[in-house]
């Protein structure tokens, strides 16, 4: 892509607050964006070949949405965690194995999409995020869900298509969790905490494609309580 094309994108971004440059084979985060650190509200650089997010990302203090789906990121810089206004972070289809230690400082974050990466566990940093609504960790390499998950504030947690064989009973204590997706994992029925059914806020539990038949789930103690929540929620949205 020529300089004139980039210049045109920058001029548009200066007016709109949105910089979008997708599917252009970029291998680097455009340094030229530095000029717009106070203008930009949205950056979308999806479907490129970016391997590294530079520390300067931390300077975009008004950024609300950062979209970097389908790049080649293997790590995120700590500086990303300075974005106190960031509400939406989409990082699908990269090669991330972990999140920065200070990730819990992204205090405005509402939507986090990390589908199709190489995470091996549910990052504990997520538990510090008080406004988190939706967390998508599907298509990773997560094998168990640790005790720390009980402090997660999310409303929806998507763990489909991982390798999960163990889930901490603490997941029933998530104060706002309504939707839990666990499809296509390695769960035996005995490893699914019954308190998810009998004693949680969860009103949609998706567990198809595990190591048990769905009709067996219906025989568990607490299933009727779960169905009450499920039906009440359905009526509310009908």
PDB file of C-alpha atoms in Angstrom:
ATOM      1  CA  UNK A   1       0.000   0.000   0.000  1.00  0.00           C
ATOM      2  CA  UNK A   2       1.409   3.371  -1.039  1.00  0.00           C
ATOM      3  CA  UNK A   3       2.008   6.356   1.209  1.00  0.00           C
ATOM      4  CA  UNK A   4      -0.756   8.352  -0.469  1.00  0.00           C
ATOM      5  CA  UNK A   5      -3.316   5.655   0.405  1.00  0.00           C
ATOM      6  CA  UNK A   6      -2.158   5.624   4.016  1.00  0.00           C
ATOM      7  CA  UNK A   7      -2.254   9.415   4.092  1.00  0.00           C
ATOM      8  CA  UNK A   8      -5.874   9.369   2.907  1.00  0.00           C
ATOM      9  CA  UNK A   9      -6.770   6.868   5.651  1.00  0.00           C
ATOM     10  CA  UNK A  10      -5.064   9.066   8.242  1.00  0.00           C
ATOM     11  CA  UNK A  11      -6.944  12.152   7.073  1.00  0.00           C
ATOM     12  CA  UNK A  12     -10.264  10.320   7.305  1.00  0.00           C
ATOM     13  CA  UNK A  13      -9.351   8.989  10.739  1.00  0.00           C
ATOM     14  CA  UNK A  14      -8.524  12.465  11.972  1.00  0.00           C
ATOM     15  CA  UNK A  15     -12.071  13.567  11.128  1.00  0.00           C
ATOM     16  CA  UNK A  16     -13.992  10.439  12.177  1.00  0.00           C
ATOM     17  CA  UNK A  17     -11.933   9.059  15.065  1.00  0.00           C
ATOM     18  CA  UNK A  18     -11.922   5.682  13.289  1.00  0.00           C
ATOM     19  CA  UNK A  19      -8.852   4.136  11.655  1.00  0.00           C
ATOM     20  CA  UNK A  20      -9.669   0.989   9.708  1.00  0.00           C
ATOM     21  CA  UNK A  21      -7.154  -0.785   7.507  1.00  0.00           C
ATOM     22  CA  UNK A  22      -7.987  -4.465   7.112  1.00  0.00           C
ATOM     23  CA  UNK A  23      -6.636  -7.193   4.844  1.00  0.00           C
ATOM     24  CA  UNK A  24      -3.737  -5.151   3.469  1.00  0.00           C
ATOM     25  CA  UNK A  25      -0.882  -7.501   4.404  1.00  0.00           C
ATOM     26  CA  UNK A  26       0.515  -5.066   6.994  1.00  0.00           C
ATOM     27  CA  UNK A  27       3.381  -6.598   8.961  1.00  0.00           C
ATOM     28  CA  UNK A  28       3.687  -3.725  11.424  1.00  0.00           C
ATOM     29  CA  UNK A  29       1.419  -1.440  13.407  1.00  0.00           C
ATOM     30  CA  UNK A  30       1.448   1.844  11.403  1.00  0.00           C
ATOM     31  CA  UNK A  31       3.799   4.199  13.296  1.00  0.00           C
ATOM     32  CA  UNK A  32       2.069   7.123  11.560  1.00  0.00           C
ATOM     33  CA  UNK A  33      -0.896   6.638  13.879  1.00  0.00           C
ATOM     34  CA  UNK A  34       1.184   8.310  16.606  1.00  0.00           C
ATOM     35  CA  UNK A  35      -0.029  11.646  15.251  1.00  0.00           C
ATOM     36  CA  UNK A  36      -3.588  10.702  16.142  1.00  0.00           C
ATOM     37  CA  UNK A  37      -3.203   9.487  19.714  1.00  0.00           C
ATOM     38  CA  UNK A  38      -5.753  12.014  20.980  1.00  0.00           C
ATOM     39  CA  UNK A  39      -8.175  11.642  18.019  1.00  0.00           C
ATOM     40  CA  UNK A  40      -8.738   7.937  17.697  1.00  0.00           C
ATOM     41  CA  UNK A  41     -11.655   6.121  19.339  1.00  0.00           C
ATOM     42  CA  UNK A  42     -11.465   2.994  17.147  1.00  0.00           C
ATOM     43  CA  UNK A  43      -8.565   1.141  15.523  1.00  0.00           C
ATOM     44  CA  UNK A  44      -9.289  -1.884  13.311  1.00  0.00           C
ATOM     45  CA  UNK A  45      -6.300  -3.652  11.763  1.00  0.00           C
ATOM     46  CA  UNK A  46      -7.876  -7.091  11.272  1.00  0.00           C
ATOM     47  CA  UNK A  47      -6.716  -9.653   8.706  1.00  0.00           C
ATOM     48  CA  UNK A  48      -3.138  -8.429   8.434  1.00  0.00           C
ATOM     49  CA  UNK A  49       0.183 -10.019   9.384  1.00  0.00           C
ATOM     50  CA  UNK A  50       1.105  -7.901  12.405  1.00  0.00           C
ATOM     51  CA  UNK A  51       3.396  -9.795  14.792  1.00  0.00           C
ATOM     52  CA  UNK A  52       4.027  -7.102  17.361  1.00  0.00           C
ATOM     53  CA  UNK A  53       2.006  -4.366  18.983  1.00  0.00           C
ATOM     54  CA  UNK A  54       4.428  -1.513  19.828  1.00  0.00           C
ATOM     55  CA  UNK A  55       4.536   0.163  23.273  1.00  0.00           C
ATOM     56  CA  UNK A  56       3.101   3.320  21.689  1.00  0.00           C
ATOM     57  CA  UNK A  57      -0.330   1.617  21.803  1.00  0.00           C
ATOM     58  CA  UNK A  58      -0.461   2.816  25.417  1.00  0.00           C
ATOM     59  CA  UNK A  59      -0.614   6.443  24.247  1.00  0.00           C
ATOM     60  CA  UNK A  60      -4.077   6.178  22.645  1.00  0.00           C
ATOM     61  CA  UNK A  61      -5.753   7.307  25.831  1.00  0.00           C
ATOM     62  CA  UNK A  62      -9.209   7.882  24.273  1.00  0.00           C
ATOM     63  CA  UNK A  63      -9.361   4.541  22.460  1.00  0.00           C
ATOM     64  CA  UNK A  64     -12.646   2.688  23.031  1.00  0.00           C
ATOM     65  CA  UNK A  65     -12.309  -0.163  20.544  1.00  0.00           C
ATOM     66  CA  UNK A  66      -9.244  -2.084  19.360  1.00  0.00           C
ATOM     67  CA  UNK A  67      -9.734  -4.813  16.762  1.00  0.00           C
ATOM     68  CA  UNK A  68      -6.788  -6.974  15.686  1.00  0.00           C
ATOM     69  CA  UNK A  69      -8.493 -10.202  14.601  1.00  0.00           C
ATOM     70  CA  UNK A  70      -6.499 -12.626  12.428  1.00  0.00           C
ATOM     71  CA  UNK A  71      -2.998 -11.282  12.793  1.00  0.00           C
ATOM     72  CA  UNK A  72       0.157 -12.995  14.048  1.00  0.00           C
ATOM     73  CA  UNK A  73       0.440 -11.583  17.563  1.00  0.00           C
ATOM     74  CA  UNK A  74       2.247 -13.858  20.008  1.00  0.00           C
ATOM     75  CA  UNK A  75       2.213 -11.429  22.961  1.00  0.00           C
ATOM     76  CA  UNK A  76       0.721  -8.114  24.038  1.00  0.00           C
ATOM     77  CA  UNK A  77       2.772  -5.244  25.503  1.00  0.00           C
ATOM     78  CA  UNK A  78       2.176  -4.154  29.123  1.00  0.00           C
ATOM     79  CA  UNK A  79       1.558  -0.641  27.743  1.00  0.00           C
ATOM     80  CA  UNK A  80      -1.765  -1.846  26.323  1.00  0.00           C
ATOM     81  CA  UNK A  81      -3.023  -1.962  29.908  1.00  0.00           C
ATOM     82  CA  UNK A  82      -2.888   1.862  30.142  1.00  0.00           C
ATOM     83  CA  UNK A  83      -5.973   2.223  27.933  1.00  0.00           C
ATOM     84  CA  UNK A  84      -8.422   3.222  30.657  1.00  0.00           C
ATOM     85  CA  UNK A  85     -11.254   3.987  28.212  1.00  0.00           C
ATOM     86  CA  UNK A  86     -10.977   0.743  26.211  1.00  0.00           C
ATOM     87  CA  UNK A  87     -14.361  -1.027  26.144  1.00  0.00           C
ATOM     88  CA  UNK A  88     -13.923  -3.535  23.317  1.00  0.00           C
ATOM     89  CA  UNK A  89     -10.877  -5.683  22.537  1.00  0.00           C
ATOM     90  CA  UNK A  90     -11.022  -8.216  19.705  1.00  0.00           C
ATOM     91  CA  UNK A  91      -7.989 -10.473  19.254  1.00  0.00           C
ATOM     92  CA  UNK A  92      -9.484 -13.559  17.554  1.00  0.00           C
ATOM     93  CA  UNK A  93      -7.203 -15.790  15.543  1.00  0.00           C
ATOM     94  CA  UNK A  94      -3.774 -14.782  16.846  1.00  0.00           C
ATOM     95  CA  UNK A  95      -1.088 -16.826  18.636  1.00  0.00           C
ATOM     96  CA  UNK A  96      -1.452 -15.475  22.173  1.00  0.00           C
ATOM     97  CA  UNK A  97      -0.427 -17.765  25.022  1.00  0.00           C
ATOM     98  CA  UNK A  98      -1.012 -15.342  27.875  1.00  0.00           C
ATOM     99  CA  UNK A  99      -2.126 -11.823  28.760  1.00  0.00           C
ATOM    100  CA  UNK A 100       0.021  -9.038  30.250  1.00  0.00           C
ATOM    101  CA  UNK A 101       0.271  -9.087  34.053  1.00  0.00           C
ATOM    102  CA  UNK A 102      -1.443  -5.683  34.325  1.00  0.00           C
ATOM    103  CA  UNK A 103      -4.378  -6.646  32.067  1.00  0.00           C
ATOM    104  CA  UNK A 104      -6.757  -6.184  35.013  1.00  0.00           C
ATOM    105  CA  UNK A 105      -6.116  -2.426  34.792  1.00  0.00           C
ATOM    106  CA  UNK A 106      -8.260  -2.135  31.634  1.00  0.00           C
ATOM    107  CA  UNK A 107     -11.017  -0.941  33.926  1.00  0.00           C
ATOM    108  CA  UNK A 108     -13.588   0.035  31.250  1.00  0.00           C
ATOM    109  CA  UNK A 109     -13.392  -3.251  29.314  1.00  0.00           C
ATOM    110  CA  UNK A 110     -16.807  -4.746  28.493  1.00  0.00           C
ATOM    111  CA  UNK A 111     -16.166  -7.147  25.607  1.00  0.00           C
ATOM    112  CA  UNK A 112     -13.095  -9.350  25.252  1.00  0.00           C
ATOM    113  CA  UNK A 113     -12.678 -11.713  22.343  1.00  0.00           C
ATOM    114  CA  UNK A 114      -9.732 -14.121  22.424  1.00  0.00           C
ATOM    115  CA  UNK A 115     -11.162 -16.960  20.350  1.00  0.00           C
ATOM    116  CA  UNK A 116      -8.677 -19.039  18.364  1.00  0.00           C
ATOM    117  CA  UNK A 117      -5.502 -18.341  20.330  1.00  0.00           C
ATOM    118  CA  UNK A 118      -3.202 -20.621  22.370  1.00  0.00           C
ATOM    119  CA  UNK A 119      -4.309 -19.891  25.934  1.00  0.00           C
ATOM    120  CA  UNK A 120      -3.957 -22.856  28.280  1.00  0.00           C
ATOM    121  CA  UNK A 121      -5.990 -21.483  31.178  1.00  0.00           C
ATOM    122  CA  UNK A 122      -8.611 -18.870  31.996  1.00  0.00           C
ATOM    123  CA  UNK A 123      -6.412 -15.825  32.725  1.00  0.00           C
ATOM    124  CA  UNK A 124      -6.727 -14.750  36.384  1.00  0.00           C
ATOM    125  CA  UNK A 125      -6.272 -11.108  35.283  1.00  0.00           C
ATOM    126  CA  UNK A 126      -9.858 -11.149  33.986  1.00  0.00           C
ATOM    127  CA  UNK A 127     -11.203 -11.352  37.533  1.00  0.00           C
ATOM    128  CA  UNK A 128     -10.200  -7.750  38.253  1.00  0.00           C
ATOM    129  CA  UNK A 129     -12.348  -6.360  35.423  1.00  0.00           C
ATOM    130  CA  UNK A 130     -15.543  -5.071  37.010  1.00  0.00           C
ATOM    131  CA  UNK A 131     -17.452  -4.069  33.862  1.00  0.00           C
ATOM    132  CA  UNK A 132     -16.785  -7.149  31.787  1.00  0.00           C
ATOM    133  CA  UNK A 133     -19.916  -8.425  30.021  1.00  0.00           C
ATOM    134  CA  UNK A 134     -18.765 -10.928  27.399  1.00  0.00           C
ATOM    135  CA  UNK A 135     -15.608 -13.044  27.393  1.00  0.00           C
ATOM    136  CA  UNK A 136     -14.923 -15.346  24.442  1.00  0.00           C
ATOM    137  CA  UNK A 137     -12.123 -17.854  25.069  1.00  0.00           C
ATOM    138  CA  UNK A 138     -13.386 -20.464  22.590  1.00  0.00           C
ATOM    139  CA  UNK A 139     -10.991 -22.445  20.377  1.00  0.00           C
ATOM    140  CA  UNK A 140      -7.991 -22.247  22.707  1.00  0.00           C
ATOM    141  CA  UNK A 141      -6.109 -25.023  24.551  1.00  0.00           C
ATOM    142  CA  UNK A 142      -7.673 -24.568  27.978  1.00  0.00           C
ATOM    143  CA  UNK A 143      -7.715 -27.810  29.997  1.00  0.00           C
ATOM    144  CA  UNK A 144      -9.205 -26.709  33.300  1.00  0.00           C
ATOM    145  CA  UNK A 145     -11.119 -23.819  34.818  1.00  0.00           C
ATOM    146  CA  UNK A 146      -9.375 -22.677  38.046  1.00  0.00           C
ATOM    147  CA  UNK A 147     -10.842 -21.517  41.390  1.00  0.00           C
ATOM    148  CA  UNK A 148     -10.135 -17.871  40.570  1.00  0.00           C
ATOM    149  CA  UNK A 149     -12.997 -18.000  38.027  1.00  0.00           C
ATOM    150  CA  UNK A 150     -15.436 -17.459  40.916  1.00  0.00           C
ATOM    151  CA  UNK A 151     -14.510 -13.766  40.936  1.00  0.00           C
ATOM    152  CA  UNK A 152     -15.212 -13.251  37.241  1.00  0.00           C
ATOM    153  CA  UNK A 153     -17.784 -10.478  36.714  1.00  0.00           C
ATOM    154  CA  UNK A 154     -18.775 -11.451  33.165  1.00  0.00           C
ATOM    155  CA  UNK A 155     -22.370 -12.102  32.087  1.00  0.00           C
ATOM    156  CA  UNK A 156     -21.351 -14.509  29.317  1.00  0.00           C
ATOM    157  CA  UNK A 157     -18.336 -16.835  29.229  1.00  0.00           C
ATOM    158  CA  UNK A 158     -17.653 -18.812  26.061  1.00  0.00           C
ATOM    159  CA  UNK A 159     -15.294 -21.783  26.507  1.00  0.00           C
ATOM    160  CA  UNK A 160     -16.467 -23.818  23.502  1.00  0.00           C
ATOM    161  CA  UNK A 161     -13.956 -26.002  21.640  1.00  0.00           C
ATOM    162  CA  UNK A 162     -11.225 -26.237  24.252  1.00  0.00           C
ATOM    163  CA  UNK A 163      -9.859 -29.331  26.022  1.00  0.00           C
ATOM    164  CA  UNK A 164     -11.556 -28.758  29.357  1.00  0.00           C
ATOM    165  CA  UNK A 165     -11.878 -31.824  31.574  1.00  0.00           C
ATOM    166  CA  UNK A 166     -12.110 -30.068  34.956  1.00  0.00           C
ATOM    167  CA  UNK A 167     -14.112 -27.092  36.197  1.00  0.00           C
ATOM    168  CA  UNK A 168     -13.815 -25.497  39.617  1.00  0.00           C
ATOM    169  CA  UNK A 169     -17.014 -25.531  41.651  1.00  0.00           C
ATOM    170  CA  UNK A 170     -16.295 -21.811  42.210  1.00  0.00           C
ATOM    171  CA  UNK A 171     -17.800 -21.087  38.801  1.00  0.00           C
ATOM    172  CA  UNK A 172     -21.231 -21.261  40.479  1.00  0.00           C
ATOM    173  CA  UNK A 173     -20.254 -18.210  42.568  1.00  0.00           C
ATOM    174  CA  UNK A 174     -19.777 -15.846  39.631  1.00  0.00           C
ATOM    175  CA  UNK A 175     -22.089 -12.993  40.642  1.00  0.00           C
ATOM    176  CA  UNK A 176     -23.305 -11.999  37.147  1.00  0.00           C
ATOM    177  CA  UNK A 177     -22.701 -15.097  35.025  1.00  0.00           C
ATOM    178  CA  UNK A 178     -25.848 -15.948  33.069  1.00  0.00           C
ATOM    179  CA  UNK A 179     -24.497 -17.736  29.979  1.00  0.00           C
ATOM    180  CA  UNK A 180     -21.861 -20.487  30.173  1.00  0.00           C
ATOM    181  CA  UNK A 181     -20.804 -22.169  26.932  1.00  0.00           C
ATOM    182  CA  UNK A 182     -18.798 -25.391  27.253  1.00  0.00           C
ATOM    183  CA  UNK A 183     -19.587 -27.146  23.973  1.00  0.00           C
ATOM    184  CA  UNK A 184     -17.085 -29.573  22.433  1.00  0.00           C
ATOM    185  CA  UNK A 185     -14.784 -30.093  25.383  1.00  0.00           C
ATOM    186  CA  UNK A 186     -13.608 -33.222  27.238  1.00  0.00           C
ATOM    187  CA  UNK A 187     -16.014 -33.146  30.175  1.00  0.00           C
ATOM    188  CA  UNK A 188     -17.320 -36.239  31.912  1.00  0.00           C
ATOM    189  CA  UNK A 189     -20.693 -35.626  33.560  1.00  0.00           C
ATOM    190  CA  UNK A 190     -19.149 -36.288  36.984  1.00  0.00           C
ATOM    191  CA  UNK A 191     -16.767 -33.357  36.398  1.00  0.00           C
ATOM    192  CA  UNK A 192     -19.548 -30.829  35.865  1.00  0.00           C
ATOM    193  CA  UNK A 193     -20.191 -29.140  39.247  1.00  0.00           C
ATOM    194  CA  UNK A 194     -23.849 -29.764  40.153  1.00  0.00           C
ATOM    195  CA  UNK A 195     -23.964 -26.373  41.861  1.00  0.00           C
ATOM    196  CA  UNK A 196     -23.991 -24.821  38.360  1.00  0.00           C
ATOM    197  CA  UNK A 197     -27.508 -26.256  38.126  1.00  0.00           C
ATOM    198  CA  UNK A 198     -28.733 -25.990  41.700  1.00  0.00           C
ATOM    199  CA  UNK A 199     -27.043 -22.905  43.036  1.00  0.00           C
ATOM    200  CA  UNK A 200     -25.839 -20.353  40.466  1.00  0.00           C
ATOM    201  CA  UNK A 201     -27.109 -17.427  38.381  1.00  0.00           C
ATOM    202  CA  UNK A 202     -26.526 -19.378  35.148  1.00  0.00           C
ATOM    203  CA  UNK A 203     -29.662 -19.530  33.003  1.00  0.00           C
ATOM    204  CA  UNK A 204     -28.101 -20.879  29.803  1.00  0.00           C
ATOM    205  CA  UNK A 205     -25.691 -23.801  30.020  1.00  0.00           C
ATOM    206  CA  UNK A 206     -24.492 -25.150  26.664  1.00  0.00           C
ATOM    207  CA  UNK A 207     -22.669 -28.492  27.002  1.00  0.00           C
ATOM    208  CA  UNK A 208     -23.305 -30.384  23.754  1.00  0.00           C
ATOM    209  CA  UNK A 209     -20.372 -32.359  22.355  1.00  0.00           C
ATOM    210  CA  UNK A 210     -18.774 -33.528  25.595  1.00  0.00           C
ATOM    211  CA  UNK A 211     -18.266 -37.058  26.946  1.00  0.00           C
ATOM    212  CA  UNK A 212     -21.844 -37.566  28.124  1.00  0.00           C
ATOM    213  CA  UNK A 213     -25.350 -37.626  26.711  1.00  0.00           C
ATOM    214  CA  UNK A 214     -27.432 -34.508  27.275  1.00  0.00           C
ATOM    215  CA  UNK A 215     -30.335 -36.588  28.619  1.00  0.00           C
ATOM    216  CA  UNK A 216     -28.069 -37.664  31.522  1.00  0.00           C
ATOM    217  CA  UNK A 217     -27.706 -33.999  32.476  1.00  0.00           C
ATOM    218  CA  UNK A 218     -31.472 -33.820  32.904  1.00  0.00           C
ATOM    219  CA  UNK A 219     -31.308 -36.534  35.574  1.00  0.00           C
ATOM    220  CA  UNK A 220     -28.977 -34.545  37.812  1.00  0.00           C
ATOM    221  CA  UNK A 221     -30.134 -33.056  41.074  1.00  0.00           C
ATOM    222  CA  UNK A 222     -30.742 -29.335  40.612  1.00  0.00           C
ATOM    223  CA  UNK A 223     -31.662 -29.599  36.929  1.00  0.00           C
ATOM    224  CA  UNK A 224     -35.224 -28.460  37.697  1.00  0.00           C
ATOM    225  CA  UNK A 225     -33.878 -25.351  39.416  1.00  0.00           C
ATOM    226  CA  UNK A 226     -31.738 -24.611  36.375  1.00  0.00           C
ATOM    227  CA  UNK A 227     -34.780 -25.056  34.113  1.00  0.00           C
ATOM    228  CA  UNK A 228     -36.721 -22.533  36.191  1.00  0.00           C
ATOM    229  CA  UNK A 229     -34.020 -19.928  35.553  1.00  0.00           C
ATOM    230  CA  UNK A 230     -33.781 -20.946  31.886  1.00  0.00           C
ATOM    231  CA  UNK A 231     -37.539 -20.583  31.347  1.00  0.00           C
ATOM    232  CA  UNK A 232     -37.798 -17.302  33.267  1.00  0.00           C
ATOM    233  CA  UNK A 233     -35.018 -15.823  31.131  1.00  0.00           C
ATOM    234  CA  UNK A 234     -36.640 -17.048  27.931  1.00  0.00           C
ATOM    235  CA  UNK A 235     -39.937 -15.406  28.889  1.00  0.00           C
ATOM    236  CA  UNK A 236     -38.169 -12.152  29.661  1.00  0.00           C
ATOM    237  CA  UNK A 237     -36.667 -11.984  26.161  1.00  0.00           C
ATOM    238  CA  UNK A 238     -39.665 -13.406  24.304  1.00  0.00           C
TER     239      UNK A 238
END
